[in-house]
Tab-separated table of C-alpha atoms in Angstrom:
chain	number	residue	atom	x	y	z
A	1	UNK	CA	208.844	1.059	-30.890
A	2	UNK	CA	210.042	1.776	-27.710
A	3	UNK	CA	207.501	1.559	-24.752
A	4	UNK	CA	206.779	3.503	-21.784
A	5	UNK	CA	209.744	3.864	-19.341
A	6	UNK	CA	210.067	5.264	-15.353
A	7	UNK	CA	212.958	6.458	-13.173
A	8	UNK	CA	214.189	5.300	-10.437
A	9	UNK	CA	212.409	2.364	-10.198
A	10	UNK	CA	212.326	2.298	-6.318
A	11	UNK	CA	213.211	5.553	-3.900
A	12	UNK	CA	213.324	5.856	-0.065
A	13	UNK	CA	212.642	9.326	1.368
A	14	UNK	CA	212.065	11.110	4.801
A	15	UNK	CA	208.546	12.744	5.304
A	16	UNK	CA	209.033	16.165	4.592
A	17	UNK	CA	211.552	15.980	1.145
A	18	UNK	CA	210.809	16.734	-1.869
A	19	UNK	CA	210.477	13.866	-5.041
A	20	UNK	CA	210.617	13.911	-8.375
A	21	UNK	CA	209.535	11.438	-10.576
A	22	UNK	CA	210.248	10.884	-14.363
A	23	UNK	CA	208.507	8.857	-17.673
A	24	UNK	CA	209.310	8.504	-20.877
A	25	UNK	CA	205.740	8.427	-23.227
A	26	UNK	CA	205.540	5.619	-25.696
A	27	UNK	CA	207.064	7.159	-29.076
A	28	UNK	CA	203.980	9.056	-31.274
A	29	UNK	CA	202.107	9.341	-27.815
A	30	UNK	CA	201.813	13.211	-26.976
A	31	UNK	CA	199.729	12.419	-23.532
A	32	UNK	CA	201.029	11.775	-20.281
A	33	UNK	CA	198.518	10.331	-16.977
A	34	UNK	CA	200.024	9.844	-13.449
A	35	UNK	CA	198.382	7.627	-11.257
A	36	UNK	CA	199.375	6.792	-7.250
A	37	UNK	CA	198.575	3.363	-6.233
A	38	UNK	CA	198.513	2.041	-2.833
A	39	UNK	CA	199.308	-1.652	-1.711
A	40	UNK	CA	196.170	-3.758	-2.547
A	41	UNK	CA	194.246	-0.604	-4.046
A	42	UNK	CA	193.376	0.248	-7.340
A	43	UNK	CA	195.585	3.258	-9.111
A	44	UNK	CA	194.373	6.801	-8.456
A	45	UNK	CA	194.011	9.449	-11.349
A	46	UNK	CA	196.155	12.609	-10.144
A	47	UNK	CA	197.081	14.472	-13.495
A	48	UNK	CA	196.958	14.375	-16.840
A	49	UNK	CA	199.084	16.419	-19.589
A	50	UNK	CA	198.751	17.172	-23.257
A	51	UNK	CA	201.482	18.604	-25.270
A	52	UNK	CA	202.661	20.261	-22.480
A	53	UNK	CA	199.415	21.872	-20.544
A	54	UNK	CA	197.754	19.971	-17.781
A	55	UNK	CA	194.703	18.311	-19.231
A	56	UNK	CA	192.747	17.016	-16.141
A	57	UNK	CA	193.713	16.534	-12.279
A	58	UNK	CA	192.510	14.179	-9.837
A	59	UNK	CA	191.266	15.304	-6.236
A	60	UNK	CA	195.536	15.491	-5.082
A	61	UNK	CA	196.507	18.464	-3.429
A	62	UNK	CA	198.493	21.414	-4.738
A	63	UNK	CA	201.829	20.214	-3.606
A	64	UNK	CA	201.608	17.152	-6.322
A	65	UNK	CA	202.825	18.576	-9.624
A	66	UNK	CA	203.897	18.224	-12.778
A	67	UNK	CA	205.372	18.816	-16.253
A	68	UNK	CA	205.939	17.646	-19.441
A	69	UNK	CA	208.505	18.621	-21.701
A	70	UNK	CA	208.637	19.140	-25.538
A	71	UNK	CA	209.617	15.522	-26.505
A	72	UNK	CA	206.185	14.717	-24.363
A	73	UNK	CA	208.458	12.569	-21.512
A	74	UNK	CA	206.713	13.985	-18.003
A	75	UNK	CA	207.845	14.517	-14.189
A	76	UNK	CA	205.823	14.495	-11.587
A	77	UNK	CA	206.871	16.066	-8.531
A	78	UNK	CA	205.727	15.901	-4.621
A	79	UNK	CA	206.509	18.148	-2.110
A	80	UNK	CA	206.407	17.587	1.579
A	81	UNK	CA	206.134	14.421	1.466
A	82	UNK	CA	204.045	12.398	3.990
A	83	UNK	CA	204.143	9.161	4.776
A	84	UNK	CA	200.811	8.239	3.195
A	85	UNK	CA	202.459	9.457	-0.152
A	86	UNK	CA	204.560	5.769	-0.046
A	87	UNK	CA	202.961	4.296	-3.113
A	88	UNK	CA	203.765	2.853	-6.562
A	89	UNK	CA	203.145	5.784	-8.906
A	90	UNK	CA	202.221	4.903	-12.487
A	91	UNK	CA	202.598	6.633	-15.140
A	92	UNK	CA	200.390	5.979	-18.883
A	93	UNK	CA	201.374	7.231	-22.390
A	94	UNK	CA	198.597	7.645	-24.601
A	95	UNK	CA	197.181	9.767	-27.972
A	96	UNK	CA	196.067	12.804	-28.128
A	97	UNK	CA	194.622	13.911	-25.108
A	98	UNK	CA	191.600	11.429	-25.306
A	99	UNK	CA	190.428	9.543	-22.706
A	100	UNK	CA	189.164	7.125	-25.085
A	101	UNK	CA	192.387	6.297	-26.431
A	102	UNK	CA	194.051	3.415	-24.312
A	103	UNK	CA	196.735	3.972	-21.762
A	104	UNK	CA	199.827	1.829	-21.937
A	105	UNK	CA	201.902	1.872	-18.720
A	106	UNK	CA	205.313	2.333	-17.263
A	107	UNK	CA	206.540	-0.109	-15.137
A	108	UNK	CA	206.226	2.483	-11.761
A	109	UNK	CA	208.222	3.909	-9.182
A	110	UNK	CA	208.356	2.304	-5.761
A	111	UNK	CA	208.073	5.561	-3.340
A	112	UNK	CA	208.926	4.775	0.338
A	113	UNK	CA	208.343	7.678	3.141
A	114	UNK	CA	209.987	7.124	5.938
B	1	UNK	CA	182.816	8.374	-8.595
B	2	UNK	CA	184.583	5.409	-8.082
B	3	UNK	CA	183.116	2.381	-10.248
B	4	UNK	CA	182.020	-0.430	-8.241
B	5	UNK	CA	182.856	-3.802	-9.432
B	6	UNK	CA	182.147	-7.535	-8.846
B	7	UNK	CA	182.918	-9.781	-7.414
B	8	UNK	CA	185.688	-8.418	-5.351
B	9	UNK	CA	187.423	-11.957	-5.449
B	10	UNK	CA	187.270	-15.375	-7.469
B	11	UNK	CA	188.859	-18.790	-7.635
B	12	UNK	CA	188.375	-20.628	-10.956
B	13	UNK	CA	189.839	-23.783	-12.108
B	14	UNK	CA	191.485	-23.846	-15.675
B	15	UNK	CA	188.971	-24.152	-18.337
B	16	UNK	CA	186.092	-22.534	-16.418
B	17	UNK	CA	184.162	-19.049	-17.563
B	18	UNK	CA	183.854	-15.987	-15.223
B	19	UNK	CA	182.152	-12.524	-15.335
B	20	UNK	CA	182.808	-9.471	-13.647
B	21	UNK	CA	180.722	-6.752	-13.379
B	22	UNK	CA	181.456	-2.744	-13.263
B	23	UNK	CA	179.136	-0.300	-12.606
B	24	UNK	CA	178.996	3.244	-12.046
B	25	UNK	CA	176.672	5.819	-10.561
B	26	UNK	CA	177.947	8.560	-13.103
B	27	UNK	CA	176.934	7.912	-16.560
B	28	UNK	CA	179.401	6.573	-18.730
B	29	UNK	CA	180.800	7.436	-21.662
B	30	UNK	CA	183.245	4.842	-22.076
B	31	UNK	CA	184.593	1.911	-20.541
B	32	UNK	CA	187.943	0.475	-20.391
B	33	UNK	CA	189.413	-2.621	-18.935
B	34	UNK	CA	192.544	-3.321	-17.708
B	35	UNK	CA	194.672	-6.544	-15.988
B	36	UNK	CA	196.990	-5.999	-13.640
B	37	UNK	CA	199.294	-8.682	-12.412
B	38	UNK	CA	201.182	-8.657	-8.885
B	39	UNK	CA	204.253	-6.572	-9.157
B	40	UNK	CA	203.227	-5.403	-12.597
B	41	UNK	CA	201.546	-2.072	-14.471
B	42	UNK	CA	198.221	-2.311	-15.724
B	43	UNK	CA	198.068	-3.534	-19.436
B	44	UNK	CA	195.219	-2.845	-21.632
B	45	UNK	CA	192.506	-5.057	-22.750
B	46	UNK	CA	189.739	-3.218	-24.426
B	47	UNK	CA	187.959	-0.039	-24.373
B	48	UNK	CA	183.992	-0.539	-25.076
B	49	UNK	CA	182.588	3.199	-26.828
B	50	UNK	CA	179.049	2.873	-27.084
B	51	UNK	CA	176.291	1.528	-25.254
B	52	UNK	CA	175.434	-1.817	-26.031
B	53	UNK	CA	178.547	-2.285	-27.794
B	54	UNK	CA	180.383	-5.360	-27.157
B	55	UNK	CA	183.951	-6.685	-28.422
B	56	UNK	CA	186.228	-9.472	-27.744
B	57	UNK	CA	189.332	-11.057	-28.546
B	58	UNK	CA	190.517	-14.424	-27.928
B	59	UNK	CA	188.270	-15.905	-24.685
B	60	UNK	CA	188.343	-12.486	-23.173
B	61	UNK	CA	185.037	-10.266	-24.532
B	62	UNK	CA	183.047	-7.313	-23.066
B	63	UNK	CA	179.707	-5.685	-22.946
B	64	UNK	CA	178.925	-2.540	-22.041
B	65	UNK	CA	175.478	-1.125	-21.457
B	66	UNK	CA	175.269	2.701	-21.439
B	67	UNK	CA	171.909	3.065	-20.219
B	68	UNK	CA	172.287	0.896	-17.265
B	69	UNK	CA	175.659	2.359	-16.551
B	70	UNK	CA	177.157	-1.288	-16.235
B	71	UNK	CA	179.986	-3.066	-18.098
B	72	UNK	CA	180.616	-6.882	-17.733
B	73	UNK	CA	183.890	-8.653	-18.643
B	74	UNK	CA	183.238	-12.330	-20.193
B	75	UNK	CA	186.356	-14.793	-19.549
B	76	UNK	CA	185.783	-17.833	-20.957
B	77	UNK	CA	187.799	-21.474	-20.420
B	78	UNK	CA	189.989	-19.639	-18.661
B	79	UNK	CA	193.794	-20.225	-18.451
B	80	UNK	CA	196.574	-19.749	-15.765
B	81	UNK	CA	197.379	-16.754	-17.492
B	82	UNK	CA	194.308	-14.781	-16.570
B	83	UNK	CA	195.120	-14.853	-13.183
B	84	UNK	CA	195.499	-11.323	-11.807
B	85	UNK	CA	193.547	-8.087	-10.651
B	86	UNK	CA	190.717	-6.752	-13.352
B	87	UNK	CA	189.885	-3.236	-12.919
B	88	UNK	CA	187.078	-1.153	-15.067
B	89	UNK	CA	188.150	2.383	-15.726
B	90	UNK	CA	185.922	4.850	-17.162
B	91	UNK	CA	186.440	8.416	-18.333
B	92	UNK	CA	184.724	11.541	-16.629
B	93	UNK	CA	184.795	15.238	-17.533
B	94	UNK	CA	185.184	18.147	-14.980
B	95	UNK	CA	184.693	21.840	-15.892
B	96	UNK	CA	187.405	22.710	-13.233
B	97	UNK	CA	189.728	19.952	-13.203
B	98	UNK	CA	189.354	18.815	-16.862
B	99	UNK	CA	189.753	15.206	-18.162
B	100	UNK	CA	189.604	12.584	-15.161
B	101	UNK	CA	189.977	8.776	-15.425
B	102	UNK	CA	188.475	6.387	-12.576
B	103	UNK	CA	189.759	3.102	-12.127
B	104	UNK	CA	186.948	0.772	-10.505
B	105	UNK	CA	187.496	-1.241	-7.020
B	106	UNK	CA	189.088	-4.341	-8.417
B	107	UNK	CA	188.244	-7.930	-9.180
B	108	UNK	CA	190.906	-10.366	-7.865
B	109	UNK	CA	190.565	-13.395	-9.944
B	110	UNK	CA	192.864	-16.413	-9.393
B	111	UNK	CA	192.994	-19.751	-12.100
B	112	UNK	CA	194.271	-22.713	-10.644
B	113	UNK	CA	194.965	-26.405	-12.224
């Protein structure tokens, strides 16, 4: 069973370029949540997908999206980028949708706006 | 609709218990709890689905009170390996944004020898 998976694992950009993230689901999970987290906070819901259709967003702004693809892997994209947006950003596999199911993590991506 | 938690910090010595509280000022539905270690994702511990339920495994157990809108995490004769950040997360339900999921502020717990 392969578990969940993130790349790059760390990326430097300038504030005002454009990122895009990517996660690989646990195998037999069909949900995808992203999460930002900040040095010495706690991670911060921004979306959630379900075979394919956003299920749920956090309070991020418009310019934070997303996808996921047929084979349920996700990217999450940022536009603009600003440099409060330099975070680890988590993603979490998990079944059906549910928010009672439990999440099992990727390892992150390291985001750095310069 | 953050959950609180408590303490924000502890310092136990191997073999001693510790509790940390989570509570919310939405109702809950459903609690989950989650370690974190520095440098490290989240991992799972358990997910607590009805009120009064509780469940445990190994020296690590949970209650969860749905009327109160409070969860507590038991760790008992605790180990080096419990050392790390504990954060509540419970589920919440938007008619515009759809399915949300709130991690709480954080415990910091540290085990030393």
């Amino acid at each position: 069973e392969t578990g969940v998976t993130q790349s790059p694992t760390h990326l430097i950009k300038t504030r005002g370029q454009q990122v895009t993230l990517r996660c690989s689901s646990q195998s037999g999970h069909n949900t995808v949540s992203w999460y930002q987290q900040a040095l010495g906070q706690g991670p911060q819901f921004i979306f959630q997908y379900y075979r394919e259709e956003e299920n749920g967003r956090g309070n991020f702004p418009p310019r934070f999206s997303g996808l996921q693809f047929p084979n349920y892997s996700s990217e999450l994209n940022v536009n603009a980028l600003e440099l409060d947006d330099s975070a680890l950003y988590l993603c979490a596999s998990s079944l059906d949708g549910s928010s009672y199911n439990e999440q099992f993590f990727g390892p992150g991506t390291r985001l750095t706006v310069l | 609709q953050q959950p609180v938690q408590s303490p924000q910090a502890v310092i136990l010595r191997e073999g001693e218990d510790a509790v940390i509280n989570c509570s919310s000022s939405k109702a809950l539905y459903s609690v989950h709890w989650y370690r974190q270690k520095h440098g490290e994702a989240p991992v799972f511990l358990m997910i607590l689905l009805k009120g009064g339920e509780q469940k445990g495994h190994d020296k690590i157990s949970a209650s969860f009170n749905e009327k109160k809108q409070q969860s507590s995490l038991y760790l008992t004769a605790s180990q080096l390996s419990y050392s790390g950040t504990y954060f509540c997360g419970t589920t919440g339900l938007s008619g515009d944004t759809g399915n949300q999921f709130y991690f709480g502020t954080g415990t910091s717990l540290t085990v030393i020898p």
